[in-house]
Short mmCIF file of C-alpha atoms in Angstrom, two decimals:
data_model
loop_
_atom_site.label_atom_id
_atom_site.label_comp_id
_atom_site.label_asym_id
_atom_site.label_seq_id
_atom_site.Cartn_x
_atom_site.Cartn_y
_atom_site.Cartn_z
CA MET A 1 8.67 4.14 7.82
CA PRO A 2 11.39 6.38 6.36
CA ALA A 3 14.44 6.86 8.54
CA THR A 4 14.39 10.00 10.59
CA ASP A 5 17.04 12.67 10.16
CA ALA A 6 17.25 13.12 13.94
CA PRO A 7 18.34 10.48 16.46
CA GLU A 8 15.64 9.30 18.83
CA ASN A 9 17.44 10.58 21.91
CA ARG A 10 16.95 14.19 20.88
CA ASP A 11 14.23 16.30 22.38
CA PRO A 12 11.58 17.48 19.93
CA GLU A 13 12.69 20.65 18.24
CA PRO A 14 11.44 23.89 19.80
CA PRO A 15 8.17 25.15 18.41
CA GLU A 16 8.54 27.61 15.57
CA SER A 17 7.70 31.17 16.36
CA ASP A 18 4.47 31.09 14.36
CA ALA A 19 3.16 28.34 16.63
CA LEU A 20 3.39 30.57 19.69
CA SER A 21 2.62 34.03 18.33
CA VAL A 22 -0.67 35.86 18.50
CA SER A 23 -3.14 33.99 16.32
CA SER A 24 -4.35 35.19 12.94
CA THR A 25 -7.58 36.44 14.53
CA GLY A 26 -5.62 38.87 16.69
CA LEU A 27 -6.26 36.94 19.89
CA ALA A 28 -3.52 37.20 22.50
CA SER A 29 -2.44 34.23 24.55
CA GLY A 30 -5.18 32.85 26.78
CA GLN A 31 -8.92 33.68 27.09
CA PRO A 32 -10.10 32.15 23.78
CA LEU A 33 -13.73 33.03 24.58
CA ARG A 34 -12.86 36.70 24.01
CA SER A 35 -12.50 35.89 20.31
CA ALA A 36 -15.75 36.18 18.32
CA PRO A 37 -14.55 33.68 15.67
CA PHE A 38 -13.82 31.15 18.42
CA ARG A 39 -17.29 31.64 19.89
CA TRP A 40 -18.90 31.00 16.50
CA PHE A 41 -16.70 27.93 16.06
CA LEU A 42 -17.55 26.66 19.54
CA ALA A 43 -21.27 27.15 18.87
CA GLY A 44 -21.11 25.33 15.54
CA GLN A 45 -19.11 22.46 16.95
CA SER A 46 -21.42 22.17 19.94
CA ILE A 47 -24.50 21.79 17.74
CA SER A 48 -22.78 19.38 15.37
CA MET A 49 -21.44 17.20 18.16
CA ALA A 50 -24.82 17.10 19.89
CA GLY A 51 -26.33 15.46 16.82
CA SER A 52 -23.34 13.23 16.14
CA ALA A 53 -23.42 11.88 19.69
CA MET A 54 -26.69 10.12 18.88
CA SER A 55 -25.63 8.77 15.49
CA PRO A 56 -23.57 5.65 16.42
CA VAL A 57 -26.25 4.13 18.66
CA ALA A 58 -29.08 5.02 16.27
CA LEU A 59 -27.28 3.68 13.20
CA ALA A 60 -26.12 0.48 14.91
CA PHE A 61 -29.50 -0.54 16.27
CA GLY A 62 -31.31 0.77 13.18
CA VAL A 63 -29.30 -1.64 11.03
CA LEU A 64 -29.71 -4.49 13.51
CA GLU A 65 -33.46 -3.87 13.60
CA VAL A 66 -33.67 -4.69 9.88
CA THR A 67 -31.04 -7.43 9.55
CA ASN A 68 -29.98 -8.61 13.04
CA SER A 69 -26.57 -9.11 11.41
CA ALA A 70 -23.16 -8.03 12.69
CA ALA A 71 -21.85 -8.44 9.14
CA TRP A 72 -24.25 -5.81 7.76
CA LEU A 73 -23.47 -3.44 10.63
CA SER A 74 -19.79 -3.92 9.87
CA ALA A 75 -20.39 -3.25 6.17
CA VAL A 76 -22.30 0.00 6.80
CA THR A 77 -19.74 1.41 9.24
CA THR A 78 -16.84 0.35 7.02
CA ALA A 79 -18.51 1.97 4.00
CA ALA A 80 -18.16 5.31 5.77
CA LEU A 81 -14.76 4.65 7.32
CA VAL A 82 -12.83 3.64 4.20
CA PRO A 83 -13.64 6.82 2.20
CA MET A 84 -12.99 8.92 5.30
CA VAL A 85 -9.51 7.47 5.72
CA ALA A 86 -8.83 7.67 1.98
CA THR A 87 -9.54 11.42 1.89
CA LEU A 88 -7.76 12.43 5.11
CA LEU A 89 -4.44 13.32 3.48
CA LEU A 90 -6.15 15.31 0.73
CA GLY A 91 -8.17 17.04 3.46
CA GLY A 92 -4.94 17.99 5.22
CA GLY A 93 -3.58 19.61 2.07
CA ILE A 94 -6.83 21.50 1.48
CA ALA A 95 -7.08 22.73 5.08
CA ASP A 96 -3.51 24.08 5.04
CA ARG A 97 -4.00 25.65 1.61
CA TYR A 98 -7.42 27.31 1.99
CA ARG A 99 -9.34 29.05 4.77
CA ARG A 100 -10.32 26.44 7.33
CA ASP A 101 -13.62 28.11 8.21
CA THR A 102 -14.72 27.85 4.57
CA VAL A 103 -13.69 24.21 4.44
CA LEU A 104 -15.71 23.42 7.58
CA CYS A 105 -18.77 25.26 6.28
CA LEU A 106 -18.83 23.31 3.00
CA THR A 107 -18.07 19.90 4.50
CA SER A 108 -20.70 20.32 7.23
CA LEU A 109 -23.28 21.19 4.59
CA GLY A 110 -22.40 18.07 2.62
CA ALA A 111 -22.45 15.84 5.70
CA GLY A 112 -25.87 17.20 6.68
CA LEU A 113 -27.37 16.41 3.29
CA THR A 114 -26.06 12.83 3.33
CA GLN A 115 -27.46 12.26 6.81
CA VAL A 116 -30.87 13.44 5.58
CA GLY A 117 -30.76 10.54 3.12
CA VAL A 118 -29.67 8.05 5.80
CA ALA A 119 -32.49 9.17 8.10
CA PHE A 120 -35.05 8.73 5.31
CA LEU A 121 -33.87 5.18 4.56
CA LEU A 122 -33.94 4.16 8.22
CA LEU A 123 -37.40 5.65 8.75
CA ALA A 124 -38.60 3.78 5.65
CA HIS A 125 -37.06 0.53 6.99
CA GLN A 126 -35.06 0.03 3.79
CA HIS A 127 -32.41 -2.68 3.59
CA PRO A 128 -28.93 -1.48 4.69
CA VAL A 129 -27.55 -2.09 1.19
CA PHE A 130 -29.08 1.27 0.21
CA LEU A 131 -27.18 2.96 3.05
CA LEU A 132 -23.78 2.06 1.61
CA PRO A 133 -23.41 4.88 -0.98
CA LEU A 134 -24.70 7.51 1.45
CA SER A 135 -22.35 6.22 4.15
CA ALA A 136 -19.48 6.48 1.67
CA LEU A 137 -20.34 10.11 0.83
CA ASN A 138 -20.62 10.96 4.52
CA GLY A 139 -17.20 9.39 5.07
CA ILE A 140 -15.68 11.59 2.37
CA PHE A 141 -17.00 14.73 4.04
CA GLN A 142 -15.67 13.52 7.40
CA GLY A 143 -12.24 12.93 5.86
CA LEU A 144 -12.16 16.49 4.55
CA THR A 145 -13.42 17.88 7.86
CA LYS A 146 -11.08 16.28 10.38
CA PRO A 147 -7.79 17.92 9.27
CA ALA A 148 -9.45 21.35 9.27
CA LEU A 149 -10.63 20.75 12.83
CA ARG A 150 -7.10 19.72 13.85
CA GLY A 151 -5.61 22.95 12.50
CA ILE A 152 -8.22 25.62 13.11
CA VAL A 153 -7.67 25.94 16.87
CA SER A 154 -4.29 27.55 16.20
CA ASN A 155 -6.14 30.23 14.18
CA LEU A 156 -8.37 30.98 17.15
CA ALA A 157 -6.04 30.81 20.18
CA ALA A 158 -2.38 31.16 21.08
CA GLY A 159 0.01 30.32 23.91
CA ARG A 160 -1.75 28.97 27.00
CA GLY A 161 -5.05 29.61 25.23
CA LEU A 162 -4.35 26.58 23.02
CA GLN A 163 -4.91 24.12 25.86
CA GLN A 164 -7.84 26.18 27.19
CA ALA A 165 -9.49 26.17 23.76
CA SER A 166 -8.91 22.43 23.32
CA SER A 167 -10.29 21.75 26.80
CA LEU A 168 -13.38 23.91 26.24
CA LEU A 169 -14.12 22.12 22.98
CA ALA A 170 -13.55 18.78 24.65
CA SER A 171 -15.88 19.75 27.51
CA VAL A 172 -18.69 20.57 25.11
CA ARG A 173 -18.04 17.45 23.06
CA ASN A 174 -18.18 15.26 26.13
CA ALA A 175 -21.26 16.97 27.53
CA THR A 176 -23.09 16.02 24.33
CA ARG A 177 -21.88 12.43 24.69
CA ILE A 178 -23.58 12.07 28.06
CA LEU A 179 -27.18 12.63 26.98
CA GLY A 180 -26.76 11.86 23.27
CA PRO A 181 -26.30 8.06 23.43
CA THR A 182 -29.01 7.65 26.06
CA ALA A 183 -31.45 9.76 24.04
CA ALA A 184 -30.57 7.76 20.93
CA GLY A 185 -31.16 4.49 22.78
CA LEU A 186 -34.56 5.66 23.99
CA LEU A 187 -35.57 6.97 20.56
CA THR A 188 -34.41 3.79 18.87
CA ALA A 189 -36.31 1.61 21.31
CA SER A 190 -39.49 3.69 20.94
CA VAL A 191 -39.81 5.18 17.44
CA GLY A 192 -36.68 3.99 15.62
CA GLY A 193 -33.15 5.25 15.03
CA GLY A 194 -34.09 7.28 11.95
CA TRP A 195 -35.27 10.22 14.07
CA ALA A 196 -31.92 10.42 15.88
CA ILE A 197 -30.12 10.44 12.52
CA ALA A 198 -32.50 13.19 11.35
CA ALA A 199 -31.45 15.29 14.35
CA ASP A 200 -27.81 14.70 13.41
CA ALA A 201 -28.54 15.91 9.87
CA ALA A 202 -30.14 19.09 11.18
CA SER A 203 -27.19 19.72 13.48
CA PHE A 204 -24.73 19.55 10.55
CA LEU A 205 -26.75 22.05 8.54
CA LEU A 206 -27.05 24.48 11.45
CA ALA A 207 -23.33 24.12 12.20
CA ALA A 208 -22.54 25.09 8.60
CA ALA A 209 -24.43 28.34 9.15
CA PHE A 210 -22.39 29.11 12.29
CA PHE A 211 -19.07 28.31 10.59
CA ALA A 212 -20.02 30.74 7.82
CA ARG A 213 -20.09 33.52 10.47
CA MET A 214 -16.50 32.92 11.64
CA SER A 215 -14.92 35.03 8.89
CA LEU A 216 -11.26 34.24 9.40
CA PRO A 217 -8.80 36.50 7.55
CA ASP A 218 -7.96 35.57 3.98
CA LEU A 219 -4.71 33.70 3.51
CA PRO A 220 -1.78 35.52 1.87
CA PRO A 221 -1.98 35.31 -1.93
CA ARG A 222 0.07 32.54 -3.44
CA THR A 223 2.99 33.61 -5.58
CA GLU A 224 3.42 32.36 -9.10
CA GLY A 225 5.59 29.28 -9.17
CA GLY A 226 4.80 28.46 -5.54
CA PRO A 227 4.48 24.91 -4.25
CA THR A 228 1.78 22.73 -5.74
CA MET A 229 -0.73 20.78 -3.68
CA LEU A 230 1.33 17.63 -4.28
CA GLY A 231 4.48 19.41 -3.13
CA GLU A 232 2.76 20.58 0.04
CA LEU A 233 1.50 17.06 0.72
CA ARG A 234 5.08 15.78 0.39
CA GLU A 235 6.23 18.46 2.84
CA GLY A 236 3.66 17.28 5.36
CA TRP A 237 4.80 13.66 5.02
CA SER A 238 8.45 14.67 5.36
CA TYR A 239 7.80 16.48 8.63
CA PHE A 240 5.61 13.71 10.04
CA SER A 241 8.02 10.90 9.16
CA SER A 242 11.01 12.75 10.64
CA LYS A 243 9.47 13.06 14.11
CA PRO A 244 9.59 9.81 16.13
CA TRP A 245 7.59 11.45 18.93
CA ILE A 246 4.66 11.73 16.52
CA TRP A 247 4.70 8.58 14.41
CA THR A 248 5.37 6.12 17.25
CA VAL A 249 2.18 7.27 18.96
CA THR A 250 0.35 7.13 15.65
CA LEU A 251 1.38 3.51 15.10
CA ALA A 252 0.39 2.57 18.65
CA PHE A 253 -3.07 3.98 18.05
CA ALA A 254 -3.26 2.14 14.74
CA VAL A 255 -3.25 -1.08 16.79
CA PHE A 256 -5.47 0.29 19.55
CA ASN A 257 -8.07 1.69 17.14
CA ALA A 258 -8.30 -1.47 15.06
CA VAL A 259 -8.94 -3.58 18.17
CA ASN A 260 -11.15 -1.10 19.98
CA MET A 261 -13.37 -0.25 17.02
CA GLY A 262 -13.70 -3.88 16.00
CA VAL A 263 -14.60 -5.17 19.45
CA TRP A 264 -16.45 -2.18 20.95
CA GLN A 265 -18.27 -0.86 17.90
CA ILE A 266 -19.10 -4.17 16.19
CA LEU A 267 -19.24 -6.85 18.88
CA GLY A 268 -20.43 -4.42 21.57
CA PRO A 269 -23.91 -3.68 20.13
CA VAL A 270 -24.32 -7.31 19.03
CA MET A 271 -23.54 -8.64 22.53
CA ALA A 272 -25.59 -5.88 24.16
CA ASN A 273 -28.55 -6.62 21.91
CA GLY A 274 -28.92 -10.00 23.62
CA THR A 275 -28.08 -8.84 27.16
CA ILE A 276 -28.44 -5.22 28.32
CA GLY A 277 -30.31 -3.96 25.24
CA ALA A 278 -30.16 -0.63 23.41
CA GLU A 279 -31.05 1.32 26.54
CA GLY A 280 -28.30 -0.32 28.58
CA TRP A 281 -25.74 0.17 25.83
CA GLY A 282 -26.71 3.83 25.58
CA LEU A 283 -26.16 4.21 29.33
CA VAL A 284 -22.70 2.63 29.04
CA LEU A 285 -21.71 5.04 26.28
CA SER A 286 -23.09 7.94 28.29
CA ALA A 287 -20.98 6.89 31.29
CA ARG A 288 -17.92 7.17 29.08
CA GLY A 289 -19.06 10.66 28.17
CA VAL A 290 -19.35 11.62 31.85
CA GLY A 291 -15.77 10.50 32.48
CA ALA A 292 -14.51 12.36 29.44
CA LEU A 293 -16.37 15.52 30.48
CA LEU A 294 -14.80 15.41 33.94
CA ALA A 295 -11.32 15.08 32.46
CA SER A 296 -11.81 17.89 29.94
CA VAL A 297 -13.10 20.28 32.63
CA VAL A 298 -10.08 19.54 34.81
CA MET A 299 -7.72 20.02 31.86
CA VAL A 300 -8.86 23.63 31.41
CA LYS A 301 -6.69 24.46 34.45
CA LEU A 302 -4.30 21.51 34.81
CA THR A 303 -0.98 21.59 32.96
CA VAL A 304 1.49 18.70 33.17
CA ARG A 305 5.02 19.75 32.25
CA ARG A 306 6.00 16.41 30.68
CA PRO A 307 2.61 14.91 29.91
CA MET A 308 3.23 12.06 27.48
CA VAL A 309 4.28 9.41 30.04
CA PRO A 310 1.18 9.76 32.23
CA ALA A 311 -1.04 10.22 29.17
CA LEU A 312 0.05 7.01 27.45
CA SER A 313 0.37 4.99 30.66
CA SER A 314 -3.15 5.85 31.73
CA MET A 315 -4.48 4.90 28.29
CA THR A 316 -3.94 1.23 29.19
CA MET A 317 -7.06 1.56 31.34
CA ALA A 318 -9.08 2.39 28.22
CA ALA A 319 -8.80 -1.30 27.31
CA ILE A 320 -10.61 -2.47 30.48
CA PRO A 321 -14.13 -2.14 28.97
CA LEU A 322 -13.18 -4.58 26.22
CA ILE A 323 -12.07 -7.15 28.75
CA LEU A 324 -15.21 -6.72 30.86
CA LEU A 325 -17.37 -6.94 27.74
CA GLY A 326 -15.83 -10.32 26.98
CA ALA A 327 -16.24 -11.40 30.59
CA GLY A 328 -19.99 -10.78 30.41
CA ALA A 329 -20.09 -7.91 32.90
CA ASN A 330 -23.44 -6.30 33.66
CA THR A 331 -24.46 -2.72 32.89
CA PHE A 332 -23.05 -1.33 36.16
CA TRP A 333 -19.53 -2.68 35.70
CA LEU A 334 -19.44 -1.87 32.00
CA ALA A 335 -20.56 1.69 32.76
CA ALA A 336 -17.93 2.04 35.52
CA ALA A 337 -15.16 0.84 33.19
CA ALA A 338 -16.43 3.08 30.40
CA PHE A 339 -16.34 6.05 32.81
CA VAL A 340 -12.64 5.38 33.57
CA ALA A 341 -11.91 4.91 29.88
CA GLY A 342 -13.54 8.26 29.17
CA VAL A 343 -11.36 10.00 31.76
CA VAL A 344 -8.05 8.63 30.48
CA SER A 345 -8.95 8.95 26.78
CA GLU A 346 -9.89 12.60 27.12
CA PHE A 347 -6.80 13.34 29.20
CA PHE A 348 -4.69 11.91 26.39
CA THR A 349 -6.65 13.73 23.67
CA VAL A 350 -6.24 17.18 25.23
CA VAL A 351 -2.56 16.54 25.91
CA TRP A 352 -1.92 15.29 22.38
CA GLU A 353 -3.72 18.20 20.72
CA THR A 354 -1.87 20.72 22.90
CA VAL A 355 1.49 19.13 22.18
CA HIS A 356 0.74 19.19 18.44
CA ASN A 357 -0.38 22.81 18.48
CA THR A 358 2.70 23.80 20.48
CA HIS A 359 5.41 21.87 18.63
CA VAL A 360 4.16 21.62 15.03
CA PRO A 361 4.32 24.79 12.87
CA GLU A 362 0.89 26.30 12.24
CA ARG A 363 1.23 26.09 8.46
CA LEU A 364 1.72 22.30 8.74
CA LEU A 365 -0.82 21.49 11.43
CA SER A 366 -3.58 20.13 9.20
CA ARG A 367 -1.23 18.06 7.03
CA VAL A 368 0.63 16.56 10.00
CA GLY A 369 -2.66 15.99 11.80
CA ALA A 370 -4.03 14.29 8.70
CA HIS A 371 -1.09 11.87 8.67
CA ASP A 372 -1.58 11.22 12.38
CA GLU A 373 -5.22 10.32 11.80
CA PHE A 374 -4.69 8.54 8.47
CA TRP A 375 -2.14 6.03 9.71
CA SER A 376 -3.98 5.45 12.97
CA PHE A 377 -7.30 4.94 11.12
CA VAL A 378 -6.09 2.76 8.21
CA PRO A 379 -6.25 -0.52 10.20
CA ILE A 380 -9.76 0.18 11.55
CA PRO A 381 -11.60 -1.36 8.57
CA ILE A 382 -9.44 -4.46 8.99
CA GLY A 383 -10.46 -4.66 12.62
CA GLN A 384 -14.13 -4.07 11.87
CA LEU A 385 -14.29 -6.61 9.05
CA SER A 386 -12.18 -9.28 10.75
CA THR A 387 -13.80 -9.11 14.19
CA PRO A 388 -17.03 -10.91 13.20
CA VAL A 389 -14.95 -13.61 11.46
CA LEU A 390 -12.70 -14.07 14.50
CA ALA A 391 -15.70 -14.09 16.82
CA ALA A 392 -17.34 -16.83 14.75
CA ALA A 393 -14.14 -18.89 14.92
CA PHE A 394 -13.03 -18.33 18.54
CA GLY A 395 -16.08 -16.88 20.28
CA THR A 396 -16.99 -13.28 21.07
CA ALA A 397 -15.74 -13.49 24.66
CA ALA A 398 -12.26 -14.71 23.70
CA VAL A 399 -11.89 -12.05 20.98
CA ALA A 400 -12.99 -9.23 23.32
CA VAL A 401 -10.69 -10.23 26.20
CA THR A 402 -7.66 -10.85 23.96
CA GLY A 403 -8.27 -7.60 22.11
CA GLY A 404 -8.30 -5.69 25.38
CA GLY A 405 -4.91 -7.10 26.33
CA VAL A 406 -3.39 -6.24 22.93
CA ALA A 407 -4.76 -2.68 23.08
CA ALA A 408 -3.30 -2.10 26.55
CA VAL A 409 0.20 -3.25 25.54
CA ALA A 410 0.14 -1.09 22.40
CA MET A 411 -0.19 2.06 24.53
CA LEU A 412 3.08 1.36 26.35
CA VAL A 413 5.32 0.74 23.33
CA PRO A 414 5.86 4.44 22.36
CA LEU A 415 7.31 5.12 25.82
CA LEU A 416 10.46 3.33 24.67
CA VAL A 417 11.29 6.47 22.64
CA PRO A 418 13.36 8.83 24.85
CA SER A 419 12.36 12.02 23.01
CA LEU A 420 8.70 11.22 23.60
CA ARG A 421 9.21 10.83 27.33
CA ARG A 422 10.97 14.22 27.55
CA ILE A 423 8.59 16.29 25.44
CA GLU A 424 7.20 19.32 27.27
CA ILE A 425 4.23 21.61 26.81
CA ASN A 426 6.04 24.87 26.10
CA ARG A 427 4.73 27.69 28.28
CA LYS A 428 6.30 30.53 26.29
CA GLY A 429 3.73 33.07 25.27
CA ASP A 430 1.66 32.52 28.41
#
């Protein structure tokens, strides 16, 4: 990584004034639900997340139903992930350059249409090879969507309302994760995963309609001779690479995500298919959603002055499900561990989003967020593709347990950075 222009023992620079002022929608600090654009955004996200909560279980067991192959499941998920990661940085530039509500409307429409195709192929019991191009297109739309989602909250809330808005969105997201995986497991076991994917497609299309109603103000016109897209992308990289409190956490999650996605997403369904089944696996994922929902509800009111130490320290417990998976734990213990993992993961997510929205200038939020996600997602395909190979060589149990230990240690490494330990959630503007 490029050398930073600030020593690591400095506190993060104070948030720029535009990060704490009244948002572009005219919403004062706090009470984000008083903003009509935020309500439309919340409604669209709620519908989209409700469908997406069913998609992982339905897709995993739909592929396994046809092939019974971890390699094909890995190929289908990687086919979506690689294009998503590849387009994240471009998505960050687009979301900081154009209206984020328009970006979300168009990308949701595209994602919905690709999921219609995936649902048709699963319902027709076609070989997963035909899913690969559709998965790739869906990944591209996801890559363009994520940076806009990272930046749009600052257009809809300000001051203390930033954490409230993030917590409300997290609460809805986690509520959908409770029933979504279980419903997907039941649908997959009864009529097939294609119907759950069809519901996801419909949710994307309906969300696009809601995002079209947000009507955020137009951005100021660009002056002749202003920065190009490439220049703005360089500016985003320069800011990201100069902040150790950001990129150390990003690198830690690069390790955590590669291990977690490889073991949990690939080995998890394969091991569950021969033990607790699709229904049991859906219950485990739903338990994680319950824990995450509890944490997000609490975070609407709870504010930790210096949150990064408890947030990262508690994330070590998110590795426990991997270890129990390798140890052959039953549904009860896996669900209990998943519940704890949901609590600590959501606590970290709300804290991290609030810190970003407080300390990163609004005009850079999508680009910096895109770098955060890009570098933490890049190793995921490596983890997903290598996990079946490692499992064949060393055994699934050994890979799961070892991966859990590596993921836990990775969460503690960023705490060696003094500026990260001292970072505060600025309360100005409350």
